[in-house]
XYZ file of C-alpha atoms in Angstrom:
674
model
C 0.000 0.000 0.000
C 1.365 3.373 -1.006
C 2.137 5.676 1.894
C 0.533 8.593 0.110
C -2.891 6.928 0.487
C -2.854 7.420 4.247
C -1.648 10.998 3.884
C -4.384 11.826 1.402
C -7.046 10.266 3.613
C -5.782 12.423 6.484
C -5.818 15.444 4.168
C -9.507 14.846 3.455
C -10.176 14.507 7.171
C -8.392 17.786 7.952
C -10.996 19.656 5.910
C -13.329 19.052 8.841
C -10.684 19.299 11.557
C -12.729 21.694 13.693
C -15.517 19.174 14.266
C -13.018 16.357 14.693
C -11.003 18.297 17.293
C -14.188 19.143 19.222
C -15.170 15.470 19.042
C -11.785 14.418 20.381
C -12.091 16.933 23.224
C -15.515 15.527 24.109
C -14.044 12.033 23.858
C -11.268 12.981 26.295
C -13.823 14.208 28.826
C -16.000 11.113 28.330
C -13.064 8.714 28.716
C -11.810 10.531 31.813
C -15.254 10.408 33.409
C -15.801 6.760 32.560
C -12.362 5.616 33.679
C -12.767 7.228 37.071
C -14.975 4.271 38.081
C -12.182 1.906 39.183
C -10.561 4.712 41.195
C -13.854 5.208 43.017
C -14.110 1.443 43.581
C -10.507 1.391 44.842
C -11.295 4.093 47.399
C -14.428 2.277 48.537
C -12.464 -0.943 49.050
C -9.247 0.417 50.570
C -10.672 3.311 52.619
C -14.273 2.562 53.428
C -14.291 -1.247 53.561
C -10.755 -2.397 54.417
C -10.135 0.893 56.218
C -11.697 -0.635 59.306
C -8.183 -1.953 60.082
C -6.843 1.605 60.297
C -5.788 2.612 63.853
C -8.685 3.649 66.147
C -8.332 6.043 69.081
C -10.393 6.732 72.151
C -12.345 9.975 71.720
C -15.259 11.971 73.013
C -18.762 11.246 71.856
C -19.475 13.011 68.583
C -19.543 12.761 64.813
C -17.906 9.582 63.386
C -17.354 8.260 66.943
C -18.404 4.647 67.657
C -19.386 3.303 71.081
C -17.813 0.001 72.077
C -17.530 -1.698 75.457
C -18.448 1.462 77.369
C -16.024 3.735 75.459
C -16.031 5.874 72.325
C -13.606 5.309 69.464
C -12.875 7.186 66.260
C -10.867 6.038 63.229
C -7.528 7.825 62.792
C -8.446 9.482 59.473
C -11.566 11.065 60.978
C -9.750 13.218 63.549
C -9.335 16.931 62.967
C -5.808 18.349 63.074
C -6.092 19.800 66.583
C -8.391 17.131 67.992
C -7.009 15.174 70.960
C -6.513 11.401 70.619
C -6.790 8.832 73.378
C -5.361 5.345 73.623
C -4.874 3.480 70.327
C -6.891 0.366 69.479
C -7.073 -1.919 66.417
C -9.685 -4.024 64.652
C -8.199 -6.975 62.743
C -9.846 -9.510 60.461
C -9.099 -13.214 60.634
C -11.067 -15.291 58.163
C -14.604 -13.950 58.253
C -14.427 -12.723 61.859
C -13.254 -9.402 63.302
C -11.404 -8.911 66.624
C -10.875 -5.847 68.802
C -7.430 -5.174 70.343
C -7.147 -2.321 72.873
C -3.515 -1.565 72.037
C -1.371 -0.820 68.941
C 0.339 -3.625 67.034
C 4.103 -3.685 66.466
C 3.907 -5.149 62.976
C 1.467 -6.896 60.682
C 1.780 -10.311 59.078
C 0.133 -13.715 59.173
C -2.621 -13.749 61.789
C -4.059 -16.539 63.934
C -6.498 -16.686 66.854
C -6.528 -19.060 69.811
C -9.408 -18.425 72.199
C -8.874 -14.751 73.185
C -5.264 -14.494 72.043
C -4.451 -13.082 68.592
C -0.960 -13.899 67.274
C 0.853 -12.170 64.418
C 3.897 -13.747 62.738
C 6.274 -12.211 60.186
C 9.852 -12.982 59.171
C 10.416 -15.230 62.205
C 9.003 -12.673 64.624
C 5.897 -13.315 66.697
C 3.664 -11.062 68.803
C 0.504 -11.901 70.744
C -2.333 -9.640 71.861
C -5.452 -10.003 73.938
C -8.466 -9.831 71.629
C -12.233 -9.928 71.847
C -14.468 -10.981 68.958
C -16.767 -8.279 67.565
C -20.384 -9.229 66.981
C -22.200 -8.402 63.734
C -24.150 -5.586 65.396
C -20.968 -4.081 66.834
C -19.182 -4.472 63.467
C -22.049 -2.671 61.726
C -21.667 0.174 64.246
C -17.973 0.503 63.345
C -18.945 0.640 59.628
C -21.757 3.135 60.218
C -19.562 6.267 59.666
C -18.546 4.868 56.215
C -22.051 4.340 54.838
C -22.768 7.947 53.909
C -19.408 8.501 52.125
C -19.920 5.241 50.217
C -23.392 6.341 49.119
C -21.900 9.606 47.876
C -19.187 7.715 45.990
C -21.778 5.421 44.384
C -23.858 8.453 43.403
C -20.720 10.112 42.015
C -19.937 7.009 39.966
C -23.399 6.837 38.396
C -23.367 10.588 37.879
C -20.066 10.320 36.014
C -21.506 7.524 33.853
C -24.453 9.727 32.879
C -22.092 12.668 32.355
C -19.796 10.512 30.189
C -22.737 9.187 28.141
C -23.681 12.716 27.047
C -20.134 13.483 25.974
C -19.871 10.054 24.352
C -23.013 10.798 22.352
C -21.664 14.208 21.351
C -18.282 12.932 20.194
C -19.878 10.004 18.351
C -22.296 12.310 16.565
C -19.546 14.764 15.568
C -17.160 12.040 14.397
C -19.846 10.244 12.401
C -21.126 13.497 10.889
C -17.594 14.541 9.967
C -16.987 11.123 8.435
C -20.124 11.387 6.314
C -19.105 14.903 5.241
C -15.660 13.639 4.266
C -17.032 10.829 2.110
C -19.628 13.187 0.615
C -16.792 15.468 -0.461
C -14.787 12.541 -1.825
C -17.704 11.250 -3.902
C -18.251 14.735 -5.270
C -14.583 14.935 -6.205
C -14.663 11.518 -7.875
C -17.763 12.359 -9.891
C -16.320 15.744 -10.847
C -13.113 14.000 -11.904
C -15.115 11.769 -14.243
C -16.394 14.888 -15.971
C -12.783 16.037 -16.447
C -11.371 12.793 -17.841
C -10.543 12.402 -21.499
C -12.869 10.288 -23.612
C -10.165 7.705 -24.254
C -10.132 6.849 -20.531
C -13.639 5.402 -20.912
C -12.607 3.630 -24.105
C -10.153 1.533 -22.089
C -12.154 1.002 -18.876
C -15.569 -0.724 -18.786
C -18.422 1.372 -17.376
C -19.045 -1.179 -14.617
C -15.520 -0.709 -13.265
C -15.921 3.068 -13.226
C -19.232 2.684 -11.381
C -17.588 0.319 -8.890
C -15.023 2.971 -7.990
C -17.693 5.606 -7.425
C -20.037 3.372 -5.429
C -18.381 0.265 -3.952
C -14.924 1.726 -3.357
C -16.145 5.004 -1.888
C -18.566 3.043 0.296
C -15.610 1.047 1.638
C -13.823 4.340 2.351
C -16.965 5.600 4.077
C -16.674 2.622 6.407
C -13.103 3.732 7.078
C -14.159 7.182 8.263
C -17.519 6.294 9.818
C -16.587 3.078 11.612
C -12.889 2.244 11.442
C -11.341 5.626 12.278
C -14.033 6.380 14.840
C -13.261 3.040 16.494
C -9.500 3.619 16.357
C -9.805 7.180 17.683
C -12.021 6.054 20.544
C -9.939 2.976 21.322
C -6.602 4.821 21.310
C -7.970 7.533 23.607
C -9.507 4.885 25.832
C -6.268 2.891 25.990
C -4.257 6.045 26.691
C -6.587 6.914 29.546
C -6.312 3.395 30.939
C -2.507 3.432 30.852
C -2.454 6.815 32.608
C -4.706 5.352 35.288
C -2.521 2.238 35.573
C 0.600 4.334 36.098
C -1.213 6.325 38.779
C -2.103 3.059 40.520
C 1.202 1.209 40.284
C 4.152 2.036 38.018
C 5.626 -1.477 38.012
C 2.319 -3.098 37.096
C 1.715 -0.469 34.415
C 5.083 -1.131 32.735
C 4.306 -4.851 32.613
C 0.922 -4.143 31.023
C 2.492 -1.738 28.533
C 4.015 -4.722 26.688
C 0.590 -5.173 25.073
C 1.188 -2.111 22.851
C 4.165 -3.447 20.836
C 2.363 -6.781 20.538
C -0.624 -4.964 19.071
C 1.568 -2.996 16.638
C 3.308 -6.183 15.418
C -0.093 -7.809 15.162
C -1.420 -5.049 12.888
C 1.718 -5.072 10.699
C 1.567 -8.845 10.173
C -2.160 -8.755 9.482
C -1.896 -5.943 6.938
C 0.944 -7.679 5.119
C -1.306 -10.591 4.162
C -4.709 -8.885 4.137
C -3.542 -6.255 1.638
C -2.821 -8.917 -0.991
C -6.211 -10.556 -0.569
C -8.149 -7.287 -0.536
C -6.555 -6.022 -3.744
C -7.750 -9.130 -5.561
C -11.184 -8.920 -3.919
C -11.702 -5.271 -4.957
C -10.548 -6.092 -8.495
C -12.993 -9.003 -8.694
C -15.839 -6.793 -7.456
C -15.060 -4.358 -10.278
C -14.913 -7.205 -12.805
C -18.258 -8.555 -11.584
C -19.846 -5.100 -11.820
C -18.438 -4.638 -15.309
C -19.766 -7.992 -16.446
C -23.207 -7.422 -14.938
C -23.400 -4.014 -16.626
C -22.324 -5.507 -19.954
C -24.791 -8.392 -19.635
C -27.716 -6.081 -18.927
C -26.776 -3.831 -21.845
C -26.487 -6.814 -24.195
C -29.270 -9.009 -22.808
C -31.129 -9.161 -26.125
C -27.973 -10.343 -27.937
C -27.188 -12.888 -25.199
C -30.645 -14.436 -25.549
C -30.819 -14.174 -29.309
C -27.547 -16.107 -29.691
C -28.219 -18.444 -26.759
C -25.221 -17.230 -24.767
C -26.894 -17.536 -21.368
C -24.976 -20.628 -20.308
C -21.618 -19.277 -21.471
C -22.275 -15.935 -19.750
C -23.249 -17.698 -16.529
C -20.051 -19.746 -16.706
C -17.918 -16.611 -17.121
C -19.719 -14.979 -14.224
C -19.274 -18.097 -12.099
C -15.503 -18.047 -12.701
C -15.298 -14.454 -11.460
C -17.598 -15.257 -8.549
C -15.538 -18.319 -7.577
C -12.337 -16.273 -7.629
C -13.990 -13.645 -5.424
C -15.259 -16.383 -3.084
C -11.794 -17.997 -2.851
C -10.052 -14.805 -1.785
C -12.881 -13.864 0.572
C -12.355 -17.226 2.251
C -8.615 -16.629 2.508
C -9.339 -13.287 4.160
C -11.904 -14.962 6.419
C -9.329 -17.504 7.600
C -6.871 -14.702 8.286
C -9.499 -12.753 10.229
C -10.464 -15.849 12.217
C -6.843 -16.535 13.098
C -6.068 -12.966 14.143
C -9.449 -11.871 15.479
C -10.719 -11.360 19.028
C -9.949 -15.003 19.884
C -6.283 -14.062 19.992
C -7.224 -11.037 22.085
C -8.909 -13.357 24.580
C -5.726 -15.410 24.795
C -3.678 -12.287 25.548
C -6.252 -11.175 28.107
C -6.181 -14.507 29.917
C -2.381 -14.612 29.905
C -2.285 -11.081 31.344
C -4.702 -12.004 34.130
C -2.747 -15.136 35.004
C 0.529 -13.198 35.172
C -1.081 -10.431 37.236
C -2.713 -12.744 39.767
C 0.288 -15.083 39.964
C 2.804 -12.303 40.500
C 0.825 -9.905 42.669
C -2.556 -11.392 43.517
C -1.546 -13.878 46.182
C 0.429 -11.274 48.119
C -2.430 -8.779 48.072
C -4.716 -11.215 49.818
C -2.414 -11.498 52.836
C -1.453 -9.018 55.504
C 1.480 -6.809 54.644
C 0.568 -7.007 50.958
C 2.781 -5.456 48.283
C -0.320 -3.827 46.832
C -3.700 -3.269 48.412
C -6.786 -5.240 47.496
C -8.350 -2.021 46.160
C -5.391 -1.437 43.821
C -5.606 -5.045 42.631
C -9.334 -4.686 41.981
C -8.852 -1.406 40.102
C -5.987 -2.905 38.120
C -8.003 -5.971 37.112
C -10.909 -3.701 36.184
C -8.677 -1.492 34.023
C -6.980 -4.518 32.485
C -10.364 -5.946 31.578
C -11.387 -2.588 30.079
C -8.081 -2.367 28.207
C -8.825 -5.369 26.042
C -12.197 -4.064 24.900
C -10.664 -1.310 22.706
C -7.983 -3.785 21.600
C -10.745 -6.147 20.489
C -12.571 -3.312 18.757
C -9.464 -2.301 16.807
C -8.594 -5.868 15.834
C -12.142 -6.480 14.625
C -11.851 -3.392 12.399
C -8.570 -4.427 10.780
C -10.397 -6.155 7.917
C -12.467 -3.052 7.190
C -9.355 -0.890 7.502
C -7.463 -2.889 4.896
C -10.446 -3.006 2.538
C -10.829 0.744 2.837
C -7.135 1.408 2.169
C -7.188 -0.778 -0.946
C -10.378 0.940 -2.101
C -8.837 4.354 -1.390
C -5.814 3.424 -3.482
C -8.130 2.662 -6.413
C -10.132 5.861 -5.939
C -7.022 8.039 -5.721
C -5.704 6.311 -8.837
C -8.830 7.575 -10.602
C -8.455 11.048 -9.092
C -4.841 11.171 -10.261
C -5.780 10.569 -13.894
C -4.988 13.548 -16.078
C -8.079 15.584 -16.851
C -9.207 19.036 -17.774
C -11.137 21.483 -15.637
C -14.618 22.324 -16.865
C -14.719 25.917 -18.126
C -17.582 28.060 -16.838
C -17.114 31.036 -19.146
C -19.229 31.945 -22.176
C -17.640 31.919 -25.621
C -19.008 34.209 -28.363
C -20.975 32.321 -30.979
C -18.743 31.721 -33.969
C -19.842 31.826 -37.616
C -19.066 28.189 -38.285
C -16.403 28.318 -40.990
C -14.549 25.057 -40.443
C -11.178 24.249 -41.969
C -9.051 21.083 -41.860
C -5.497 21.797 -42.976
C -3.267 18.718 -43.508
C -4.726 16.962 -40.463
C -3.425 13.558 -39.382
C -4.625 11.660 -36.326
C -3.866 8.354 -34.579
C -5.618 6.790 -31.575
C -2.447 4.791 -30.979
C 1.000 6.132 -31.665
C 1.989 5.960 -35.353
C -1.209 4.092 -36.304
C -2.870 6.914 -38.200
C -6.577 6.621 -38.952
C -6.713 10.065 -40.641
C -3.958 11.008 -43.072
C -3.236 14.506 -44.321
C -6.872 15.644 -44.594
C -7.634 19.089 -45.977
C -11.086 20.585 -46.651
C -13.206 23.625 -45.870
C -16.811 24.012 -44.774
C -18.288 27.469 -45.111
C -21.029 28.879 -42.902
C -24.396 27.473 -43.894
C -22.941 24.641 -45.974
C -23.761 20.984 -45.563
C -20.782 18.641 -45.698
C -21.423 14.910 -46.060
C -18.880 12.307 -45.075
C -19.240 8.884 -46.663
C -17.129 5.782 -46.763
C -16.952 2.229 -45.557
C -16.673 1.348 -41.883
C -13.261 2.337 -40.549
C -12.626 4.936 -43.195
C -12.359 7.711 -40.570
C -15.742 9.475 -40.708
C -16.421 9.403 -36.947
C -12.800 10.275 -36.204
C -13.282 13.600 -38.008
C -16.211 14.347 -35.686
C -14.179 13.325 -32.639
C -11.503 15.821 -33.631
C -13.997 18.577 -34.336
C -15.504 18.159 -30.866
C -12.017 17.798 -29.392
C -12.841 14.475 -27.833
C -9.353 13.791 -29.154
C -6.685 16.172 -30.487
C -4.952 15.705 -33.839
C -1.206 15.089 -33.852
C -0.506 16.861 -37.146
C -2.068 19.748 -39.022
C -4.564 22.363 -37.882
C -8.325 22.406 -37.398
C -9.751 25.912 -37.218
C -13.116 27.582 -36.852
C -13.420 31.089 -38.250
C -9.643 31.046 -38.673
C -8.892 30.196 -35.007
C -7.128 26.974 -34.065
C -9.605 24.944 -32.002
C -6.788 23.755 -29.736
C -6.507 27.367 -28.574
C -10.147 27.280 -27.470
C -11.195 25.578 -24.253
C -13.050 22.373 -24.988
C -16.232 23.299 -23.143
C -16.333 26.733 -24.757
C -15.808 25.201 -28.197
C -18.698 22.778 -27.663
C -21.097 25.509 -26.510
C -22.018 26.193 -30.127
C -21.912 22.629 -31.412
C -24.554 19.928 -31.351
C -24.535 16.285 -32.336
C -27.179 13.691 -33.128
C -25.859 10.141 -32.826
C -26.951 7.026 -34.650
C -28.038 5.494 -31.335
C -29.433 8.470 -29.383
C -28.944 8.555 -25.630
C -31.861 9.684 -23.470
C -31.655 10.432 -19.746
C -34.190 9.495 -17.097
C -36.747 12.316 -16.879
C -39.293 13.570 -19.390
C -39.240 14.237 -23.117
C -39.063 17.980 -22.443
C -36.170 17.633 -19.948
C -34.267 15.510 -22.464
C -34.527 18.302 -24.989
C -33.499 21.129 -22.655
C -31.158 19.006 -20.451
C -32.475 21.264 -17.666
C -30.514 24.190 -19.088
C -32.176 27.325 -17.648
C -31.504 29.198 -20.904
C -33.741 26.758 -22.813
C -37.329 27.836 -22.153
C -40.373 25.601 -22.418
C -41.438 27.472 -25.538
C -38.051 26.820 -27.122
C -38.326 23.129 -26.268
C -41.757 22.808 -27.853
C -40.674 24.800 -30.921
C -37.664 22.510 -31.433
C -39.866 19.426 -31.139
C -42.414 20.872 -33.525
C -39.742 21.948 -36.024
C -38.405 18.413 -36.318
C -41.938 17.072 -36.690
C -41.943 15.326 -33.322
C -45.520 16.407 -32.665
C -46.662 13.912 -35.288
C -45.001 10.964 -33.529
C -45.349 12.041 -29.886
C -48.890 13.355 -29.804
C -50.197 9.846 -29.104
C -48.362 9.691 -25.775
C -50.640 10.188 -22.717
C -48.627 13.095 -21.268
C -47.328 14.542 -24.510
C -43.971 16.253 -24.079
C -44.121 15.576 -20.318
C -44.189 11.828 -20.874
C -41.766 10.060 -18.518
C -38.570 8.688 -20.035
C -36.881 5.785 -18.274
C -33.257 4.766 -18.720
C -32.118 5.224 -22.332
C -35.729 5.794 -23.461
C -36.387 2.060 -23.791
C -40.173 2.577 -23.844
C -39.975 4.797 -26.936
C -39.510 3.724 -30.536
C -36.195 4.315 -32.271
C -37.851 7.018 -34.399
C -39.206 8.820 -31.335
C -35.820 8.675 -29.593
C -34.102 10.012 -32.681
C -36.524 12.937 -33.006
C -36.057 13.853 -29.341
C -32.267 13.749 -29.768
C -32.556 15.870 -32.906
C -34.775 18.416 -31.161
C -32.261 18.546 -28.302
C -29.498 19.544 -30.694
C -31.633 22.194 -32.384
C -32.884 23.722 -29.132
C -29.340 24.846 -28.361
C -29.170 26.670 -31.737
C -25.677 25.420 -32.668
C -23.365 27.073 -35.156
C -22.098 23.626 -36.132
C -24.529 20.719 -36.359
C -23.327 17.139 -36.702
C -25.559 14.256 -37.736
C -23.792 10.941 -37.147
C -25.852 8.360 -39.041
C -28.852 10.245 -37.681
C -31.396 8.751 -40.059
C -30.060 5.204 -40.419
C -32.227 3.714 -37.658
C -35.570 5.305 -38.562
C -38.277 4.260 -40.944
C -38.920 5.953 -44.266
C -41.803 8.078 -42.977
C -39.782 9.373 -40.006
C -36.819 9.971 -42.279
C -38.976 12.136 -44.506
C -40.115 14.154 -41.477
C -36.490 14.745 -40.454
C -35.431 15.600 -43.998
C -38.200 18.171 -44.317
C -37.147 19.761 -41.007
C -33.505 19.754 -42.029
C -34.162 21.793 -45.131
C -35.328 24.644 -42.886
C -33.016 24.137 -39.935
C -29.719 23.816 -41.811
C -29.928 27.412 -42.954
C -27.399 29.662 -41.249
C -25.331 26.852 -39.671
C -22.608 24.501 -40.825
C -23.857 20.941 -40.950
C -21.791 17.752 -41.107
C -23.609 14.577 -42.049
C -22.145 11.112 -41.651
C -24.414 8.904 -43.719
C -24.672 5.381 -45.023
C -27.878 6.149 -46.882
C -26.488 8.134 -49.752
C -29.979 9.147 -50.836
C -30.196 11.404 -47.747
C -27.209 13.545 -48.785
C -28.027 14.302 -52.413
C -28.563 17.962 -51.521
C -25.257 18.331 -49.629
C -23.021 21.195 -50.762
C -19.959 18.997 -50.596
C -19.517 15.253 -50.260
C -16.202 13.877 -48.996
C -15.533 10.232 -49.862
C -13.136 8.664 -47.341
C -11.076 5.517 -47.733
C -8.562 4.309 -45.157
C -8.322 7.774 -43.604
C -7.848 9.709 -46.825
C -10.184 11.805 -48.966
C -10.287 9.977 -52.282
C -13.145 11.972 -53.859
C -14.904 15.257 -53.215
C -17.683 17.273 -54.843
C -21.497 17.430 -54.875
C -23.717 14.497 -55.776
C -23.924 15.234 -59.489
C -20.191 15.799 -59.818
C -19.344 12.554 -58.059
C -21.869 10.591 -60.083
C -20.312 11.909 -63.281
C -16.858 10.755 -62.134
C -18.198 7.223 -61.816
C -15.692 6.484 -59.087
C -16.029 5.031 -55.590
C -19.072 7.191 -54.715
C -20.822 6.160 -57.923
C -20.252 2.481 -57.131
C -21.556 2.879 -53.579
C -24.651 4.734 -54.779
C -25.401 2.216 -57.495
C -24.954 -0.647 -55.036
C -27.470 0.872 -52.610
C -29.946 1.556 -55.392
C -29.552 -1.999 -56.590
C -30.313 -3.369 -53.131
C -33.422 -1.262 -52.940
C -34.631 -2.558 -56.272
C -34.028 -6.131 -55.257
C -35.936 -5.587 -52.011
C -38.776 -3.949 -53.851
C -39.018 -6.900 -56.263
């Protein structure tokens, strides 16, 4: 995985850094509040529960004083600074029973009781004291001063949980919102980039693969921002807070626990090394599957007509099996390195902790207190929850990084910014001066072409398939740029004009017209605010569309679904033709515009053309030579060269290639008629 992918993902995130920083601040507060729980529990255990073994002193009757055996006693930590203390006494626990000693103890260690004698042993030393067993009622009296503080601590704990939940909600909302904003921006950038890409990019990449990058890949990246990064942010903050708490509890224990961090880092590195390979193949297979599905839907009629269903299913199954195989490999990797391994680490940590420190804490003179041990176990248990969360997100992380690499690859493709400016309408005098063009280097499809088209003239391009007719149109629209020669409009080199500005005053009608989802009217205007409803209807009427569309229930507001599949080819062609005319182009291009319509519709279009061609330069690419008899100039192309030129009568008199083509078509018509 390229390092720049991570940097660019961070760069996108920094666009919304304000919200993210606020979210992280809220997260810090929430984590601090939530992680205070074990500290509260530690205080309850060490001070308010086990604190009964603190020294007690005789005192006067009063607050926090406890009556026992005719005297009053107060725990050492309840005395004021200037308050007088009497004789010291101790309360010690042996097993489940408590004993009162009316004197201080010299040292603490292993305790035993024999009748009324309590013995303490440590390091070979032994000391005995007279002791009396405390009843349950008396013990409860000694604990009575601790009840109210414990209630306050419990209330504080629940209050902090509620407090933390509000901040947790706030940080989650901000992080998720920021993540959605980030991916919204990225999708906008990707779609805008598609508008900037050169046409040849789409020649080499199936539509399904492009769609996969906009939808599937950006969705995987969305998971990165919405789920993965949010989880990692939260988990890292949570783990940091836990380690701070652990160091506050016990430095030695904290350093031992800190070994989990390098283990986790190594874990992630090893996982990514293998997961990256699998995910790259998986994302590629998803694109291939999308491309094949898109192609199959587009060519469904051909697949069925030629009985290719079984072969198509087999090809799909091969892609699907490959996808399944690598998904299984990734699944095995995830199973091996998932939370099960986290549970193993957790259990090992608990065993080490209890073995090394736990036994000592349960005896007198413990290295650490029982409250510290409880808090440490609690924090250790909490520590593995964010570790588990991060490990469970590693698969999504790797998928997102692979997807991001593919998206950034698309964004890095060379393109051209869309120009917003208006370009003055040109006259439409088109000139090709020694133009040569190749789609692939040194494989020229147009060779040294030279011709002129004056304003208002109609230029027809004829020739067999592959002769270069459509390539001339591609150059005129600057879908591609010629390598040699000059193409000019009104004497200005078109390569000196921005592509979008050049196309403002051009229009094209394709052999297979493309209609967008919407209505007939919206397909004519393309929702351009400068095209009024009146202009739309006039364009439709001028091309004679009213004769073919009046039967539709909603007229010009009839709904059009994808590609206009519910309309006849003649209706689609008329709508496409009206679309071109509504924009009042200076240069009009008809690319086999009448080849897919019936004779009656063709007559309607021809009648409209006679009126609409006036005042604009028109290029016609035609196979039906009968439709271009009135053209001002006919260019006959063969293998990328102009082999004949002139009007219909001139070319017929030459009895060359055009004459042969015309006679052949006329002969076919006669045979069909007979």
